[in-house]
Amino acid sequence: MDFESKSYLYELRVLDYFMKTKKEAILLVLLCTFLTAAGQIFLKIGSGNLSFSILKLLGNLPLITGFALYFLGAVILVIALKHGELSVLYPIIATSFVWVSFLSIIFLNEIMNAWKWAGVITIVLGMGLIGKGGSLG
Amino acid sequence: MKTELWSILLVFIGTIIGSFGALYLKIGSKDISINIKKLIRNYKLILGFVFYGISSIFFIIALTGGELSVLYPLCAASYIWVCLLSMKFLDEKMNKLKWLGIITIIIGIIFIGIGG
């Protein structure tokens, strides 16, 4: 067995260890939704200072923070999705829409109305259905 | 802050591009390896990341013209495109629950549109 496939097997074993129970996958996805939601707030704040200068873009700390949080969330999501049940994890992913709504009220002074809340809840429901449908194959 | 129509359009275009990103990541993930050289030569995987990058640029520009609480939920549209692309290019099967989910998401997006 060459080194490459050995290290691959090792990686799988490490992942299996972390994913042994569904609870860990659920916690990972939940963490991912928090990171993604926080990332959105930073992206929105950073978008207020958008510029075509690369130097200014690199100096746009909220924007960079937003991308970093978003990327971290995506990496965690890929790990969790590899070993978790889709029907369980999809509705949890959808909660990021709920967190963004709350964070928008608190940090961006945006106003949520009944239509927006109805939309968020309906979207979460729809993602739950797709997740349920996906687990049926 | 009122959400501009062009912002909403940019988000939708971004979700379509991002869905192609997901499609290429899925195709590229078949040949995934820990070997860096092989990863760099996995053009489909790289194309997937590029599509994702472009879609996020669309999203950032869209954010300048509207509320996050309106524009972020619209990203759910990407789940609709991913379902349709998976059916067409990956031969994944659709079922009643998935269709019902897609219709529900569309209704949710319409609600957000009215609320915004």
XYZ file of N, CA and C in Angstrom:
759
model
N 0.840 -1.184 0.000
C 0.000 0.000 0.000
C 0.890 1.255 0.000
N 0.628 2.171 -0.933
C 1.476 3.358 -0.999
C 1.050 4.376 0.061
N 1.862 5.358 0.240
C 1.648 6.331 1.309
C 0.315 7.074 1.162
N -0.002 7.375 -0.122
C -1.177 8.208 -0.377
C -2.464 7.542 0.104
N -2.641 6.259 -0.277
C -3.880 5.599 0.099
C -3.906 5.329 1.603
N -2.705 5.130 2.190
C -2.647 4.929 3.644
C -3.141 6.180 4.371
N -2.666 7.361 3.910
C -3.058 8.587 4.591
C -4.540 8.861 4.360
N -5.054 8.426 3.205
C -6.480 8.595 2.921
C -7.311 7.777 3.907
N -6.874 6.518 4.125
C -7.577 5.657 5.073
C -7.542 6.261 6.474
N -6.397 6.857 6.799
C -6.254 7.466 8.121
C -7.242 8.620 8.274
N -7.336 9.423 7.194
C -8.259 10.562 7.235
C -9.691 10.075 7.443
N -10.056 9.011 6.721
C -11.412 8.474 6.838
C -11.678 8.017 8.265
N -10.666 7.374 8.882
C -10.841 6.867 10.238
C -11.035 8.019 11.227
N -10.281 9.099 11.013
C -10.427 10.270 11.890
C -11.842 10.835 11.752
N -12.320 10.922 10.482
C -13.666 11.446 10.243
C -14.703 10.546 10.889
N -14.524 9.215 10.731
C -15.474 8.266 11.314
C -15.572 8.451 12.819
N -14.399 8.711 13.416
C -14.363 8.901 14.863
C -15.230 10.096 15.256
N -15.108 11.163 14.474
C -15.876 12.360 14.806
C -17.362 12.215 14.484
N -17.663 11.345 13.520
C -19.041 11.265 13.036
C -19.780 10.053 13.587
N -19.188 9.384 14.583
C -19.750 8.124 15.035
C -21.214 8.283 15.397
N -21.543 9.337 16.097
C -22.946 9.581 16.416
C -23.448 10.758 15.598
N -24.718 10.722 15.357
C -25.318 11.782 14.563
C -25.238 13.124 15.291
N -25.201 13.038 16.620
C -25.201 14.255 17.420
C -24.038 15.175 17.025
N -22.870 14.569 16.787
C -21.710 15.383 16.438
C -21.888 16.049 15.078
N -22.472 15.302 14.130
C -22.719 15.876 12.805
C -23.686 17.050 12.923
N -24.721 16.862 13.761
C -25.720 17.919 13.950
C -25.075 19.160 14.560
N -24.220 18.952 15.584
C -23.550 20.089 16.228
C -22.637 20.811 15.240
N -21.940 20.025 14.397
C -21.050 20.631 13.400
C -21.839 21.499 12.427
N -22.987 20.974 11.962
C -23.790 21.733 10.993
C -24.364 22.987 11.643
N -24.764 22.846 12.914
C -25.282 24.000 13.645
C -24.199 25.081 13.750
N -22.980 24.649 14.082
C -21.846 25.573 14.151
C -21.643 26.249 12.792
N -21.767 25.458 11.729
C -21.626 25.975 10.365
C -22.651 27.058 10.083
N -23.917 26.861 10.534
C -24.947 27.871 10.263
C -24.652 29.162 11.033
N -24.105 29.039 12.272
C -23.748 30.246 13.034
C -22.651 31.019 12.300
N -21.615 30.269 11.840
C -20.496 30.919 11.152
C -20.976 31.592 9.869
N -21.824 30.873 9.106
C -22.333 31.420 7.847
C -23.143 32.688 8.105
N -24.021 32.634 9.117
C -24.884 33.782 9.417
C -24.044 34.984 9.840
N -23.061 34.749 10.729
C -22.186 35.838 11.154
C -21.417 36.378 9.948
N -20.981 35.468 9.069
C -20.263 35.866 7.853
C -21.096 36.810 7.003
N -22.401 36.529 6.884
C -23.294 37.376 6.078
C -23.341 38.798 6.622
N -23.415 38.922 7.954
C -23.473 40.254 8.571
C -22.209 41.043 8.214
N -21.031 40.356 8.334
C -19.770 41.028 8.016
C -19.705 41.391 6.526
N -20.197 40.497 5.651
C -20.193 40.799 4.209
C -21.036 42.034 3.927
N -22.211 42.091 4.580
C -23.109 43.236 4.361
C -22.439 44.537 4.827
N -21.800 44.482 6.006
C -21.113 45.681 6.514
C -19.974 46.065 5.561
N -19.207 45.049 5.123
C -18.079 45.302 4.223
C -18.517 45.836 2.871
N -19.718 45.432 2.421
C -20.184 45.850 1.093
C -20.446 47.357 1.058
N -20.552 47.986 2.239
C -20.746 49.432 2.288
C -19.524 50.206 1.821
N -18.357 49.538 1.856
C -17.109 50.201 1.442
C -16.496 49.537 0.221
N -17.341 49.059 -0.688
C -16.805 48.368 -1.874
C -16.017 49.341 -2.730
N -14.912 48.843 -3.301
C -14.105 49.699 -4.164
C -13.426 48.822 -5.214
N -13.011 49.447 -6.308
C -12.391 48.667 -7.372
C -10.891 48.491 -7.145
N -10.369 49.176 -6.116
C -8.940 49.048 -5.837
C -8.683 47.777 -5.029
N -7.789 46.917 -5.550
C -7.497 45.648 -4.886
C -6.964 45.902 -3.473
N -6.114 46.916 -3.332
C -5.529 47.231 -2.026
C -6.605 47.585 -1.013
N -7.579 48.402 -1.475
C -8.654 48.802 -0.568
C -9.537 47.603 -0.216
N -9.732 46.696 -1.212
C -10.536 45.499 -0.957
C -9.863 44.633 0.097
N -8.520 44.494 -0.011
C -7.774 43.679 0.948
C -7.761 44.328 2.333
N -7.905 45.673 2.353
C -7.939 46.382 3.625
C -9.344 46.455 4.212
N -10.322 45.931 3.473
C -11.710 45.948 3.936
C -11.905 44.798 4.928
N -11.580 45.051 6.203
C -11.578 43.984 7.210
C -12.915 43.258 7.369
N -14.057 43.991 7.427
C -15.334 43.266 7.550
C -15.558 42.301 6.375
N -15.202 42.753 5.161
C -15.396 41.906 3.975
C -14.535 40.643 4.077
N -13.263 40.824 4.444
C -12.342 39.681 4.566
C -12.821 38.733 5.665
N -13.258 39.321 6.813
C -13.779 38.499 7.912
C -14.997 37.702 7.443
N -15.885 38.369 6.696
C -17.080 37.704 6.179
C -16.729 36.508 5.311
N -15.775 36.702 4.383
C -15.361 35.606 3.508
C -14.731 34.473 4.315
N -13.898 34.839 5.308
C -13.218 33.819 6.113
C -14.234 32.975 6.885
N -15.226 33.627 7.502
C -16.255 32.905 8.256
C -17.058 32.005 7.333
N -17.383 32.545 6.147
C -18.162 31.807 5.176
C -17.406 30.556 4.715
N -16.088 30.723 4.453
C -15.251 29.622 3.987
C -15.132 28.552 5.072
N -14.914 28.987 6.318
C -14.809 28.063 7.438
C -16.105 27.259 7.574
N -17.226 27.949 7.456
C -18.524 27.284 7.532
C -18.681 26.233 6.447
N -18.211 26.558 5.234
C -18.342 25.638 4.100
C -17.500 24.381 4.332
N -16.277 24.557 4.861
C -15.407 23.407 5.118
C -16.052 22.480 6.149
N -16.577 23.073 7.224
C -17.224 22.275 8.274
C -18.443 21.554 7.712
N -19.184 22.244 6.832
C -20.383 21.643 6.240
C -20.031 20.418 5.403
N -18.955 20.525 4.609
C -18.559 19.404 3.747
C -18.207 18.187 4.607
N -17.480 18.414 5.709
C -17.106 17.304 6.595
C -18.361 16.660 7.191
N -19.290 17.504 7.651
C -20.492 16.984 8.301
C -21.393 16.251 7.311
N -21.519 16.798 6.097
C -22.419 16.212 5.098
C -21.935 14.835 4.663
N -20.609 14.641 4.700
C -20.027 13.386 4.233
C -20.560 12.215 5.054
N -20.826 12.469 6.334
C -21.192 11.349 7.197
C -22.558 11.462 7.836
N -23.243 12.557 7.605
C -24.535 12.739 8.258
C -25.699 12.394 7.340
N -26.862 12.273 7.959
C -28.082 11.970 7.205
C -28.640 13.272 6.633
N -28.867 13.273 5.304
C -29.294 14.485 4.613
C -30.610 15.035 5.165
N -31.544 14.107 5.466
C -32.877 14.548 5.899
C -32.814 15.252 7.249
N -31.791 14.920 8.046
C -31.636 15.566 9.349
C -30.878 16.883 9.194
N -29.835 16.852 8.348
C -28.929 18.002 8.291
C -29.485 19.171 7.467
N -30.256 18.875 6.399
C -30.753 19.945 5.528
C -31.607 20.973 6.266
N -32.594 20.524 7.068
C -33.390 21.526 7.798
C -32.532 22.330 8.770
N -31.462 21.719 9.301
C -30.584 22.459 10.217
C -29.803 23.518 9.444
N -29.344 23.168 8.236
C -28.660 24.150 7.389
C -29.585 25.348 7.165
N -30.869 25.034 6.989
C -31.846 26.085 6.683
C -32.015 27.063 7.837
N -31.628 26.662 9.061
C -31.796 27.588 10.185
C -30.921 28.825 10.022
N -29.905 28.746 9.137
C -29.059 29.935 8.924
C -29.917 31.117 8.466
N -31.021 30.848 7.761
C -31.920 31.928 7.339
C -32.564 32.590 8.552
N -32.884 31.787 9.574
C -33.477 32.338 10.792
C -32.443 33.190 11.536
N -31.197 32.666 11.659
C -30.150 33.428 12.379
C -29.870 34.753 11.669
N -29.791 34.715 10.323
C -29.506 35.958 9.590
C -30.610 36.989 9.849
N -31.861 36.528 9.938
C -32.968 37.450 10.201
C -32.774 38.141 11.547
N -32.478 37.340 12.582
C -32.274 37.926 13.914
C -31.078 38.875 13.921
N -29.955 38.418 13.318
C -28.741 39.243 13.326
C -28.949 40.541 12.546
N -29.776 40.490 11.467
C -30.047 41.697 10.681
C -30.793 42.727 11.521
N -31.696 42.236 12.389
C -32.438 43.151 13.267
C -31.470 43.784 14.264
N -30.635 42.923 14.888
C -29.774 43.395 15.983
C -28.641 44.294 15.466
N -27.933 43.831 14.414
C -26.697 44.529 14.026
C -26.867 45.479 12.838
N -27.900 45.280 12.015
C -28.040 46.133 10.829
C -29.255 47.054 10.944
N -29.970 46.960 12.088
C -31.177 47.776 12.303
C -32.212 47.580 11.191
N -32.244 46.374 10.627
C -33.274 46.121 9.614
C -34.562 45.721 10.323
N -35.657 45.897 9.615
C -36.954 45.594 10.211
C -37.534 44.338 9.561
N -37.886 43.379 10.394
C -38.551 42.180 9.875
C -40.052 42.411 9.957
N -40.789 42.092 8.900
C -42.241 42.177 8.988
C -42.825 40.772 8.840
N -44.149 40.674 8.932
C -44.817 39.366 8.928
C -44.511 38.600 7.645
N -44.456 39.323 6.490
C -44.186 38.651 5.215
C -42.795 38.032 5.196
N -41.810 38.796 5.712
C -40.436 38.276 5.735
C -40.335 37.030 6.612
N -40.943 37.102 7.816
C -40.908 35.927 8.695
C -41.607 34.740 8.040
N -42.758 35.013 7.410
C -43.486 33.921 6.732
C -42.602 33.306 5.649
N -41.870 34.167 4.929
C -40.983 33.683 3.872
C -39.871 32.811 4.421
N -39.231 33.278 5.507
C -38.126 32.524 6.106
C -38.620 31.151 6.569
N -39.767 31.130 7.268
C -40.293 29.872 7.799
C -40.660 28.929 6.638
N -41.265 29.494 5.575
C -41.650 28.664 4.430
C -40.412 28.081 3.751
N -39.342 28.892 3.627
C -38.112 28.406 2.995
C -37.487 27.272 3.827
N -37.461 27.445 5.157
C -36.928 26.386 6.035
C -37.724 25.099 5.832
N -39.054 25.251 5.755
C -39.938 24.095 5.532
C -39.610 23.426 4.197
N -39.434 24.245 3.156
C -39.131 23.708 1.818
C -37.815 22.950 1.796
N -36.805 23.481 2.505
C -35.520 22.786 2.541
C -35.625 21.480 3.310
N -36.477 21.478 4.344
C -36.728 20.240 5.077
C -37.315 19.177 4.162
N -38.252 19.585 3.306
C -38.888 18.646 2.372
C -37.877 18.110 1.366
N -37.004 19.007 0.829
C -35.985 18.555 -0.131
C -35.037 17.564 0.560
N -34.645 17.879 1.802
C -33.771 16.981 2.542
C -34.416 15.627 2.766
N -35.687 15.634 3.118
C -36.434 14.389 3.334
C -36.503 13.614 2.013
N -36.803 14.336 0.941
C -36.871 13.695 -0.382
C -35.519 13.143 -0.819
N -34.442 13.856 -0.464
C -33.103 13.421 -0.852
C -32.691 12.142 -0.160
N -33.159 11.950 1.081
C -32.764 10.752 1.813
C -33.511 9.529 1.303
N -34.602 9.752 0.545
C -35.328 8.629 -0.049
C -34.640 8.127 -1.303
N -33.742 8.976 -1.862
C -32.980 8.583 -3.046
C -33.733 8.838 -4.311
N -33.883 51.108 4.480
C -33.298 50.927 3.139
C -34.214 50.029 2.312
N -34.605 50.570 1.152
C -35.451 49.772 0.274
C -34.555 48.895 -0.600
N -35.024 47.682 -0.877
C -34.204 46.786 -1.682
C -34.482 47.004 -3.165
N -33.424 47.290 -3.905
C -33.576 47.608 -5.330
C -33.808 46.337 -6.156
N -34.501 46.503 -7.277
C -34.805 45.360 -8.142
C -33.527 44.744 -8.720
N -32.541 45.626 -9.078
C -31.316 45.085 -9.674
C -30.552 44.227 -8.680
N -30.677 44.561 -7.370
C -30.047 43.735 -6.334
C -30.622 42.329 -6.350
N -31.953 42.277 -6.417
C -32.641 40.987 -6.403
C -32.240 40.169 -7.636
N -32.170 40.841 -8.797
C -31.771 40.154 -10.032
C -30.344 39.622 -9.915
N -29.437 40.438 -9.349
C -28.040 40.010 -9.184
C -27.950 38.766 -8.303
N -28.746 38.744 -7.219
C -28.731 37.567 -6.337
C -29.182 36.332 -7.110
N -30.238 36.480 -7.916
C -30.740 35.327 -8.678
C -29.708 34.828 -9.684
N -29.059 35.764 -10.405
C -28.012 35.363 -11.346
C -26.889 34.651 -10.577
N -26.533 35.222 -9.410
C -25.497 34.611 -8.580
C -25.852 33.192 -8.159
N -27.123 32.965 -7.802
C -27.508 31.613 -7.370
C -27.426 30.628 -8.524
N -27.726 31.092 -9.755
C -27.638 30.187 -10.916
C -26.174 29.814 -11.156
N -25.279 30.816 -11.125
C -23.847 30.535 -11.315
C -23.340 29.624 -10.194
N -23.749 29.913 -8.955
C -23.330 29.100 -7.813
C -23.790 27.652 -7.926
N -24.966 27.444 -8.515
C -25.474 26.079 -8.676
C -24.612 25.284 -9.651
N -24.113 25.967 -10.703
C -23.170 25.292 -11.603
C -21.887 24.956 -10.848
N -21.522 25.832 -9.895
C -20.377 25.548 -9.034
C -20.580 24.260 -8.261
N -21.763 24.115 -7.660
C -22.067 22.900 -6.899
C -22.007 21.670 -7.802
N -22.531 21.829 -9.035
C -22.535 20.715 -9.989
C -21.107 20.264 -10.307
N -20.224 21.242 -10.604
C -18.842 20.891 -10.951
C -18.068 20.372 -9.740
N -18.368 20.878 -8.533
C -17.726 20.344 -7.329
C -18.102 18.880 -7.160
N -19.371 18.577 -7.427
C -19.848 17.200 -7.294
C -19.134 16.297 -8.302
N -19.042 16.745 -9.570
C -18.370 15.939 -10.596
C -16.885 15.789 -10.247
N -16.272 16.907 -9.805
C -14.851 16.871 -9.472
C -14.549 16.051 -8.227
N -15.526 15.974 -7.310
C -15.282 15.267 -6.051
C -15.084 13.770 -6.259
N -15.457 13.283 -7.455
C -15.253 11.854 -7.753
C -13.770 11.515 -7.782
N -12.944 12.464 -8.274
C -11.501 12.202 -8.406
C -10.707 12.930 -7.331
N -11.301 13.076 -6.154
C -10.609 13.856 -5.125
C -9.453 13.041 -4.539
N -8.356 13.723 -4.220
C -7.202 13.021 -3.650
C -6.434 13.982 -2.745
N -5.633 13.429 -1.871
C -4.886 14.287 -0.938
C -3.640 14.833 -1.628
N -3.286 14.198 -2.762
C -2.132 14.638 -3.539
C -2.384 16.025 -4.143
N -1.590 17.007 -3.735
C -1.819 18.396 -4.157
C -1.743 18.531 -5.684
N -0.766 17.828 -6.288
C -0.606 17.919 -7.747
C -1.870 17.462 -8.460
N -2.443 16.359 -7.973
C -3.660 15.846 -8.613
C -4.832 16.793 -8.380
N -4.871 17.414 -7.197
C -5.956 18.351 -6.881
C -5.917 19.546 -7.830
N -4.685 20.047 -8.091
C -4.538 21.217 -8.955
C -4.936 20.876 -10.385
N -4.718 19.609 -10.776
C -5.078 19.210 -12.143
C -6.547 18.777 -12.269
N -7.275 18.776 -11.151
C -8.684 18.405 -11.190
C -9.492 19.630 -11.651
N -9.539 19.798 -13.003
C -10.112 21.031 -13.563
C -11.575 21.232 -13.182
N -12.321 20.121 -13.055
C -13.737 20.278 -12.740
C -13.926 20.827 -11.330
N -13.097 20.340 -10.415
C -13.152 20.831 -9.037
C -12.821 22.328 -9.003
N -11.757 22.701 -9.735
C -11.331 24.104 -9.760
C -12.402 24.984 -10.396
N -13.003 24.479 -11.481
C -14.083 25.206 -12.145
C -15.238 25.434 -11.162
N -15.530 24.416 -10.348
C -16.577 24.538 -9.333
C -16.286 25.682 -8.381
N -15.026 25.752 -7.893
C -14.636 26.833 -6.979
C -14.731 28.196 -7.671
N -14.314 28.246 -8.963
C -14.364 29.507 -9.706
C -15.812 29.998 -9.822
N -16.728 29.077 -10.155
C -18.144 29.447 -10.248
C -18.636 29.995 -8.910
N -18.247 29.328 -7.805
C -18.640 29.792 -6.477
C -18.109 31.194 -6.208
N -16.841 31.409 -6.596
C -16.229 32.718 -6.400
C -16.982 33.801 -7.143
N -17.314 33.518 -8.415
C -18.040 34.510 -9.222
C -19.404 34.801 -8.610
N -20.086 33.750 -8.141
C -21.419 33.958 -7.582
C -21.335 34.819 -6.318
N -20.247 34.660 -5.534
C -20.153 35.474 -4.315
C -19.869 36.935 -4.656
N -19.163 37.181 -5.778
C -18.951 38.574 -6.207
C -20.294 39.220 -6.564
N -21.136 38.462 -7.288
C -22.481 38.953 -7.606
C -23.240 39.307 -6.330
N -23.101 38.405 -5.317
C -23.856 38.605 -4.083
C -23.387 39.856 -3.334
N -22.059 40.032 -3.275
C -21.512 41.202 -2.556
C -21.994 42.504 -3.210
N -21.953 42.538 -4.560
C -22.404 43.752 -5.249
C -23.894 43.968 -4.987
N -24.668 42.860 -4.984
C -26.104 42.975 -4.718
C -26.359 43.558 -3.336
N -25.499 43.185 -2.371
C -25.696 43.647 -0.988
C -25.638 45.167 -0.856
N -24.940 45.822 -1.814
C -24.845 47.279 -1.726
C -26.197 47.944 -2.004
N -27.131 47.193 -2.607
C -28.402 47.818 -2.986
C -29.614 47.290 -2.250
N -29.413 46.701 -1.077
C -30.604 46.206 -0.401
C -30.352 45.670 0.984
N -31.436 45.243 1.625
C -31.359 44.724 2.986
C -30.911 43.265 2.967
N -30.075 42.906 3.947
C -29.622 41.521 4.060
C -30.788 40.583 4.354
N -31.751 41.074 5.173
C -32.877 40.226 5.560
C -33.800 39.935 4.378
N -33.618 40.653 3.266
C -34.375 40.351 2.045
C -33.505 39.521 1.096
N -32.254 39.947 0.922
C -31.405 39.339 -0.115
C -30.891 37.952 0.281
N -30.566 37.747 1.583
C -30.019 36.445 1.960
C -31.021 35.297 1.755
N -32.292 35.456 2.191
C -33.240 34.355 1.971
C -33.404 34.002 0.486
N -33.155 34.975 -0.407
C -33.295 34.692 -1.845
C -32.262 33.665 -2.313
N -31.162 33.541 -1.544
C -30.146 32.539 -1.895
C -30.724 31.129 -1.887
N -31.854 30.943 -1.205
C -32.486 29.622 -1.172
C -32.859 29.163 -2.571
N -32.953 30.109 -3.512
C -33.260 29.741 -4.902
C -32.221 28.766 -5.454
N -30.995 28.828 -4.909
C -29.950 27.945 -5.430
C -30.337 26.472 -5.235
N -31.112 26.174 -4.173
C -31.530 24.789 -3.952
C -32.454 24.314 -5.068
N -33.214 25.242 -5.634
C -34.082 24.896 -6.763
C -33.218 24.536 -7.976
N -32.250 25.420 -8.296
C -31.402 25.177 -9.479
C -30.581 23.897 -9.303
N -30.057 23.680 -8.080
C -29.226 22.481 -7.859
C -30.052 21.218 -8.094
N -31.295 21.225 -7.634
C -32.172 20.058 -7.852
C -32.356 19.811 -9.346
N -32.631 20.889 -10.094
C -32.882 20.736 -11.531
C -31.611 20.296 -12.265
N -30.455 20.887 -11.906
C -29.195 20.517 -12.563
C -28.817 19.070 -12.235
N -29.057 18.647 -10.983
C -28.728 17.267 -10.594
C -29.557 16.277 -11.393
N -30.800 16.669 -11.659
C -31.686 15.796 -12.418
C -31.179 15.684 -13.852
N -30.765 16.841 -14.434
C -30.397 16.857 -15.854
C -28.996 16.272 -16.093
N -28.020 16.622 -15.229
C -26.625 16.261 -15.527
C -26.084 15.114 -14.682
N -26.691 14.826 -13.539
C -26.152 13.766 -12.680
C -27.091 12.566 -12.623
N -28.169 12.628 -13.405
C -29.169 11.554 -13.429
C -29.718 11.245 -12.043
N -29.768 12.271 -11.176
C -30.374 12.043 -9.874
C -31.887 12.075 -10.032
N -32.529 11.221 -9.256
C -33.978 11.113 -9.394
C -34.688 12.177 -8.561
N -35.737 12.744 -9.157
C -36.606 13.636 -8.381
C -37.731 12.786 -7.811
N -38.307 13.226 -6.722
C -39.505 12.569 -6.219
C -40.483 13.634 -5.731
N -41.667 13.150 -5.276
C -42.720 14.113 -4.925
C -42.281 15.067 -3.825
N -41.546 14.515 -2.833
C -41.114 15.364 -1.713
C -40.194 16.483 -2.187
N -39.265 16.140 -3.102
C -38.336 17.167 -3.604
C -39.098 18.246 -4.383
N -40.035 17.824 -5.240
C -40.838 18.810 -5.989
C -41.620 19.697 -5.029
N -42.217 19.065 -4.002
C -42.994 19.809 -3.005
C -42.078 20.830 -2.305
N -40.841 20.389 -1.999
C -39.860 21.280 -1.364
C -39.542 22.472 -2.248
N -39.341 22.208 -3.550
C -39.034 23.289 -4.494
C -40.174 24.300 -4.555
N -41.410 23.785 -4.656
C -42.571 24.683 -4.725
C -42.681 25.503 -3.442
N -42.427 24.849 -2.283
C -42.501 25.547 -0.999
C -41.465 26.671 -0.930
N -40.235 26.381 -1.405
C -39.191 27.412 -1.398
C -39.592 28.588 -2.296
N -40.172 28.281 -3.459
C -40.615 29.355 -4.362
C -41.652 30.242 -3.660
N -42.604 29.600 -2.956
C -43.614 30.377 -2.222
C -42.940 31.254 -1.169
N -41.948 30.670 -0.457
C -41.218 31.422 0.568
C -40.517 32.634 -0.018
N -39.901 32.444 -1.201
C -39.192 33.543 -1.856
C -40.177 34.654 -2.256
N -41.374 34.240 -2.712
C -42.401 35.228 -3.074
C -42.799 36.048 -1.833
N -42.966 35.334 -0.677
C -43.296 36.036 0.580
C -42.226 37.077 0.900
N -40.946 36.660 0.784
C -39.839 37.579 1.080
C -39.916 38.796 0.152
N -40.207 38.516 -1.123
C -40.319 39.588 -2.105
C -41.400 40.594 -1.723
N -42.555 40.070 -1.272
C -43.650 40.965 -0.861
C -43.220 41.770 0.369
N -42.567 41.070 1.329
C -42.158 41.713 2.582
C -41.095 42.784 2.369
N -40.276 42.589 1.303
C -39.199 43.546 1.036
C -39.737 44.733 0.255
